Coordinates of C-alpha atoms and ligand atoms in Angstrom, one line a residue:
M185 CA 64.4 -136.6 110.0
T186 CA 66.5 -134.1 108.2
D187 CA 68.1 -135.3 104.9
K188 CA 70.7 -132.5 105.3
I189 CA 74.4 -133.6 105.6
L190 CA 75.7 -133.1 109.1
G191 CA 79.2 -131.9 109.8
F192 CA 81.0 -132.8 113.0
I193 CA 84.3 -131.2 114.1
G194 CA 86.1 -132.6 117.2
V195 CA 85.6 -136.3 117.7
G196 CA 87.3 -136.8 121.1
R197 CA 86.0 -138.2 124.3
M198 CA 82.5 -136.6 123.8
G199 CA 82.4 -136.0 120.1
S200 CA 83.2 -139.5 119.0
H201 CA 80.1 -140.9 120.8
M202 CA 77.9 -138.1 119.5
A203 CA 79.1 -138.5 115.9
R204 CA 78.6 -142.3 116.1
R205 CA 75.1 -141.9 117.4
L206 CA 74.2 -139.4 114.6
V207 CA 75.4 -142.0 112.0
A208 CA 73.4 -144.7 113.8
A209 CA 70.3 -142.5 113.7
G210 CA 70.6 -142.5 109.9
H211 CA 72.3 -139.2 109.2
K212 CA 75.2 -138.7 106.7
V213 CA 78.0 -137.3 108.9
V214 CA 81.2 -135.7 107.6
V215 CA 83.9 -135.3 110.3
Y216 CA 87.1 -133.5 110.9
D217 CA 89.6 -133.7 113.8
A218 CA 93.1 -132.3 114.2
D219 CA 94.1 -135.7 115.5
P220 CA 94.3 -138.3 112.7
R221 CA 93.7 -141.2 115.1
A222 CA 90.4 -139.6 116.3
L223 CA 89.4 -139.0 112.7
Q224 CA 90.2 -142.6 111.7
K225 CA 88.2 -144.0 114.5
A226 CA 85.1 -141.9 113.5
T227 CA 85.4 -143.0 109.8
S228 CA 85.6 -146.6 110.9
E229 CA 82.3 -146.0 112.6
G230 CA 80.5 -144.8 109.5
A231 CA 81.3 -141.1 109.1
S232 CA 83.2 -139.7 106.1
A233 CA 86.4 -137.6 106.6
A234 CA 87.1 -134.0 105.6
H235 CA 90.4 -132.2 105.4
S236 CA 89.6 -129.0 107.4
P237 CA 86.8 -127.2 109.1
A238 CA 86.2 -125.3 105.8
D239 CA 85.9 -128.6 103.9
V240 CA 83.3 -129.8 106.4
A241 CA 81.4 -126.6 106.0
S242 CA 81.5 -126.9 102.2
Q243 CA 79.9 -130.4 102.4
A244 CA 77.4 -130.0 105.3
E245 CA 74.6 -127.5 105.9
I246 CA 74.7 -128.0 109.7
V247 CA 78.1 -128.1 111.3
M248 CA 78.4 -129.2 114.9
V249 CA 81.6 -128.9 117.0
S250 CA 82.8 -130.5 120.2
L251 CA 86.2 -128.9 120.9
P252 CA 88.3 -128.3 124.0
T253 CA 88.6 -124.6 124.5
P254 CA 87.0 -121.2 123.6
D255 CA 90.1 -120.2 121.5
I256 CA 90.0 -123.4 119.5
V257 CA 86.2 -123.0 118.9
K258 CA 86.8 -119.4 117.7
A259 CA 89.6 -120.5 115.4
V260 CA 87.7 -123.4 113.9
A261 CA 84.7 -121.1 113.3
L262 CA 86.3 -117.9 112.1
A263 CA 89.9 -118.6 110.9
S264 CA 90.7 -118.5 107.2
N265 CA 90.2 -122.3 106.8
G266 CA 87.4 -122.3 109.4
V267 CA 83.7 -123.0 109.1
V268 CA 83.1 -119.4 107.9
A269 CA 85.1 -120.2 104.7
G270 CA 82.8 -123.1 103.7
S271 CA 80.4 -122.8 100.8
K272 CA 77.4 -124.7 102.2
A273 CA 77.0 -124.3 106.0
K274 CA 73.9 -122.5 107.2
M275 CA 74.0 -123.5 110.9
F276 CA 76.8 -123.8 113.4
V277 CA 76.0 -125.8 116.6
D278 CA 78.6 -125.5 119.4
L279 CA 78.3 -128.5 121.8
S280 CA 81.5 -127.5 123.6
T281 CA 81.8 -125.5 126.8
T282 CA 83.1 -122.2 125.7
G283 CA 81.3 -119.5 127.8
P284 CA 78.9 -116.8 126.6
R285 CA 81.5 -114.2 125.5
I286 CA 82.9 -116.4 122.8
A287 CA 79.5 -117.7 121.8
I288 CA 78.4 -114.1 121.1
E289 CA 81.6 -113.3 119.2
V290 CA 81.4 -116.4 117.1
A291 CA 77.7 -115.8 116.3
K292 CA 78.6 -112.2 115.1
G293 CA 81.4 -113.5 112.9
L294 CA 79.4 -116.2 111.3
E295 CA 76.3 -114.0 110.8
E296 CA 78.2 -112.0 108.2
K297 CA 78.4 -115.1 106.1
G298 CA 74.7 -116.0 106.7
I299 CA 75.5 -118.8 109.1
V300 CA 73.3 -119.0 112.3
A301 CA 75.1 -119.9 115.5
V302 CA 73.4 -122.0 118.1
D303 CA 74.7 -122.8 121.6
A304 CA 74.3 -126.4 122.6
P305 CA 76.6 -127.3 125.4
V306 CA 76.1 -130.7 127.0
S307 CA 76.2 -132.4 130.4
G308 CA 76.4 -136.1 131.2
G309 CA 80.0 -137.0 130.5
P310 CA 81.3 -139.6 128.0
S311 CA 79.0 -142.3 129.4
G312 CA 76.0 -140.0 128.8
A313 CA 77.3 -139.3 125.3
E314 CA 77.7 -143.0 124.7
K315 CA 74.2 -143.8 125.8
G316 CA 72.6 -140.8 124.2
T317 CA 71.4 -139.4 127.6
L318 CA 73.1 -136.0 127.6
A319 CA 71.3 -132.9 128.8
I320 CA 71.6 -130.4 125.9
M321 CA 71.2 -126.7 126.8
V322 CA 70.2 -125.0 123.6
S323 CA 69.9 -121.3 122.8
G324 CA 69.2 -119.9 119.3
P325 CA 66.5 -118.7 117.0
K326 CA 63.2 -120.5 118.0
R327 CA 62.4 -121.2 114.3
L328 CA 65.2 -123.8 114.4
A329 CA 63.8 -125.6 117.4
G330 CA 61.9 -128.3 115.5
E331 CA 64.7 -129.3 113.1
L332 CA 67.4 -129.1 115.8
T333 CA 65.5 -130.9 118.5
A334 CA 64.9 -133.9 116.1
I335 CA 68.7 -134.1 115.2
L336 CA 69.9 -133.6 118.8
G337 CA 67.4 -136.1 120.1
A338 CA 69.9 -138.8 119.0
I339 CA 72.4 -137.6 121.6
G340 CA 70.3 -136.5 124.5
K341 CA 67.4 -134.5 125.9
V342 CA 67.1 -131.0 124.5
F343 CA 66.3 -128.0 126.9
W344 CA 65.6 -124.9 124.9
V345 CA 66.8 -122.2 127.3
G346 CA 66.5 -119.0 125.2
E347 CA 67.0 -117.3 121.9
Q348 CA 70.1 -115.1 122.7
P349 CA 73.5 -116.4 121.8
G350 CA 75.4 -117.3 125.0
L351 CA 72.5 -118.2 127.2
G352 CA 73.0 -122.0 126.7
Q353 CA 76.6 -121.5 127.6
T354 CA 75.7 -119.6 130.8
M355 CA 73.4 -122.4 131.7
K356 CA 76.2 -124.9 131.2
L357 CA 78.7 -122.8 133.4
C358 CA 76.1 -122.8 136.3
N359 CA 75.8 -126.6 135.9
N360 CA 79.5 -127.2 135.9
L361 CA 80.1 -125.0 138.8
L362 CA 77.8 -127.3 140.8
S363 CA 79.4 -130.4 139.4
A364 CA 83.0 -129.2 140.2
T365 CA 81.9 -128.1 143.7
A366 CA 80.4 -131.6 144.3
I367 CA 83.7 -133.3 143.4
A368 CA 85.7 -130.8 145.6
I369 CA 83.6 -131.0 148.7
T370 CA 83.0 -134.8 148.4
S371 CA 86.8 -135.2 148.3
E372 CA 87.2 -133.3 151.6
A373 CA 84.3 -135.1 153.3
L374 CA 85.4 -138.6 152.2
V375 CA 89.1 -138.0 153.1
M376 CA 88.0 -136.7 156.5
G377 CA 85.8 -139.7 157.2
T378 CA 88.4 -142.2 156.0
K379 CA 91.1 -140.7 158.2
A380 CA 88.8 -140.9 161.2
G381 CA 88.3 -144.6 160.6
L382 CA 85.1 -144.8 158.5
D383 CA 84.8 -147.1 155.5
P384 CA 84.4 -144.8 152.4
A385 CA 82.0 -147.3 150.8
V386 CA 79.8 -147.2 153.9
M387 CA 80.0 -143.5 153.9
L388 CA 78.8 -143.3 150.3
D389 CA 75.9 -145.7 151.1
V390 CA 74.8 -143.4 154.0
I391 CA 75.3 -140.2 152.1
N392 CA 73.4 -141.5 149.0
A393 CA 70.5 -142.4 151.3
G394 CA 70.7 -139.0 153.0
S395 CA 70.9 -135.3 152.4
G396 CA 74.6 -135.1 151.2
R397 CA 73.9 -137.0 147.9
N398 CA 75.3 -135.3 144.8
T399 CA 76.7 -136.4 141.4
A400 CA 80.1 -137.1 142.9
T401 CA 78.7 -139.3 145.7
A402 CA 76.2 -141.1 143.5
D403 CA 78.4 -141.8 140.5
K404 CA 82.0 -140.5 140.3
F405 CA 83.3 -141.7 143.7
P406 CA 81.8 -145.2 143.7
R407 CA 82.6 -145.8 140.0
C408 CA 86.0 -144.1 139.6
V409 CA 87.6 -143.2 143.0
L410 CA 87.0 -146.1 145.3
P411 CA 88.2 -148.7 142.8
R412 CA 91.1 -146.2 142.0
K413 CA 90.3 -146.3 138.3
F414 CA 90.1 -142.5 137.8
D415 CA 88.5 -143.1 134.4
F416 CA 85.5 -140.8 134.3
G417 CA 86.8 -139.3 131.0
F418 CA 86.9 -135.5 131.6
A419 CA 90.3 -133.8 131.7
T420 CA 91.1 -131.6 134.8
E421 CA 92.2 -128.7 132.6
L422 CA 88.8 -128.6 130.8
L423 CA 86.9 -128.6 134.2
Y424 CA 89.2 -125.8 135.4
K425 CA 88.4 -123.9 132.2
D426 CA 84.7 -124.3 132.9
V427 CA 85.0 -123.0 136.5
R428 CA 87.3 -120.1 135.3
L429 CA 84.8 -119.1 132.6
C430 CA 82.0 -119.2 135.3
L431 CA 83.9 -117.0 137.7
E432 CA 84.7 -114.5 135.0
E433 CA 81.1 -114.4 133.9
A434 CA 80.0 -114.0 137.6
E435 CA 82.4 -111.1 138.1
R436 CA 81.1 -109.4 134.9
L437 CA 77.5 -109.8 136.2
G438 CA 78.4 -108.6 139.7
V439 CA 77.6 -111.9 141.4
P440 CA 79.8 -113.0 144.3
M441 CA 81.4 -116.5 144.0
I442 CA 83.0 -117.2 147.4
V443 CA 82.6 -121.0 147.3
G444 CA 83.3 -121.0 143.5
N445 CA 86.7 -119.3 144.1
A446 CA 87.7 -122.0 146.6
V447 CA 86.6 -124.7 144.2
R448 CA 88.7 -123.1 141.4
Q449 CA 91.7 -123.2 143.7
L450 CA 91.4 -126.9 144.5
V451 CA 90.8 -127.8 140.8
G452 CA 93.8 -125.6 139.9
I453 CA 96.0 -127.4 142.4
A454 CA 94.9 -130.8 141.1
K455 CA 95.7 -129.7 137.6
A456 CA 99.2 -128.6 138.6
L457 CA 100.0 -131.7 140.7
N458 CA 98.2 -134.4 138.7
G459 CA 98.7 -132.9 135.2
A460 CA 96.4 -131.1 132.8
D461 CA 95.1 -134.3 131.2
S462 CA 94.5 -136.1 134.5
D463 CA 90.9 -137.2 135.2
I464 CA 88.6 -134.9 137.2
T465 CA 88.0 -137.8 139.7
Q466 CA 91.8 -137.4 140.7
I467 CA 90.9 -134.0 142.3
V468 CA 90.6 -136.1 145.5
Q469 CA 94.4 -136.9 145.4
P470 CA 95.9 -133.6 146.6
V471 CA 93.5 -133.8 149.6
E472 CA 94.5 -137.4 150.2
Q473 CA 98.2 -136.6 150.1
W474 CA 97.9 -133.7 152.6
A475 CA 95.9 -135.9 154.9
G476 CA 98.0 -139.0 154.4
V477 CA 95.1 -141.5 153.6
E478 CA 93.5 -142.9 150.5
V479 CA 89.8 -143.2 149.8
K480 CA 89.6 -146.7 148.4
S481 CA 87.5 -149.8 148.5
G482 CA 88.6 -152.3 151.1
D483 CA 87.4 -155.4 152.8
S484 CA 86.6 -153.4 155.9
K485 CA 83.3 -154.5 157.7
R486 CA 83.3 -151.3 159.7
G487 CA 79.8 -149.7 159.8
K488 CA 78.1 -152.9 158.7
L489 CA 76.0 -154.6 161.4
G490 CA 75.0 -158.3 161.5
Ligands
NAD780 P1 88.7 -134.1 124.0 O1 90.0 -133.3 124.2 O2 88.6 -135.5 124.4 O3 88.2 -133.9 122.5 C1 88.4 -132.8 121.7 C2 88.7 -133.2 120.3 O4 88.9 -132.0 119.6 C3 90.0 -134.0 120.2 O5 89.8 -135.1 119.4 C4 91.0 -133.0 119.5 O6 92.0 -133.7 118.7 C5 90.1 -132.2 118.7 N1 90.7 -130.9 118.4 C6 91.4 -130.1 119.1 N2 91.8 -128.9 118.4 C7 91.2 -129.1 117.2 C8 91.2 -128.3 116.0 N3 91.8 -127.1 116.0 N4 90.5 -128.7 115.0 C9 89.9 -129.9 115.0 N5 89.8 -130.7 116.0 C10 90.5 -130.3 117.1 O7 87.6 -133.2 124.9 P2 86.2 -133.7 125.4 O8 86.3 -134.2 126.7 O9 85.5 -134.5 124.3 O10 85.5 -132.3 125.5 C11 85.0 -131.5 124.3 C12 84.2 -130.4 124.8 O11 83.0 -130.9 125.6 C13 84.9 -129.5 125.8 O12 84.5 -128.1 125.6 C14 84.4 -129.9 127.2 O13 84.5 -128.9 128.1 C15 83.0 -130.4 126.9 N6 82.5 -131.4 127.8 C16 83.2 -132.5 128.2 C17 82.6 -133.4 129.0 C18 83.4 -134.6 129.5 O14 83.0 -135.2 130.5 N7 84.5 -135.0 128.8 C19 81.3 -133.3 129.4 C20 80.6 -132.2 129.0 C21 81.2 -131.2 128.1

């Protein structure tokens, strides 16, 4: 295990669990968050608090971030009180979803100060972060693989996808395009079946034993939609950002995204109607409203024989 102090900036829905797991793994962790309540929660769980990103980077050699948007990551890395202004940091590990363009820009900006940037976006949601079962998509210099894999092992499984800055981010955008598509198309299928008279719980049982199974049918719908809890823990505006970044990158690469554009529209409509901070499992609600039915658990025995 490294005896280096770890910095962690952004202890929200994902970062709070990751920072806590790093503390539990025996690391000294210094945290910063713009929200004092998030900061306070992290310090109550064993981390120590810093006053700014630069302060974190003056105490820690390895600085990790889990922040909402590409612009915020860029500012936290490169602004005058950012990581770049710290006196100790040697490595910047971005666990957020920011897209490859910003990853490349941030890597260039930090390189001038001798700080190496590594992409390490994650998949698995807050429950994966809590359990330490995230998929972590790392790209950066191979010589760092041993040290980083040992540290990141506390929060999930490390996949080393390349050396170039941005490749880990591209991997994450491909993953989230699929994840968003699963929610969008499952919404349409479940609303249709429910309106026709099928029990959505029975539908999910059938789909999950058949070829329609996906992460929405296997987890998000049974756990968050049918009980009407809508508590997966990922804000619609952040998923919209991921799909937008993916489509921008696809356009740059000259790859058509016909289905992806339709998914972007439905996620955008959900963001507008339900609110930016609504849960991604509420994407089903505009489809429900248009169709005039709700996809929810009931006491229906339809579909069950015997
Ligand atoms: P979140 O909004 O819950 O947490 C972000 C944290 O960053 C908040 O505590 C906020 O106060 C803090 N913050 C914002 N601006 C800041 C600044 N300038 N300086 C310091 N702190 C600042 O978001 P989240 O759901 O934890 O997501 C974080 C990142 O992880 C995003 O890029 C998201 O796309 C990605 N992600 C989220 C999930 C998920 O299911 N929630 C899954 C995988 C990846």
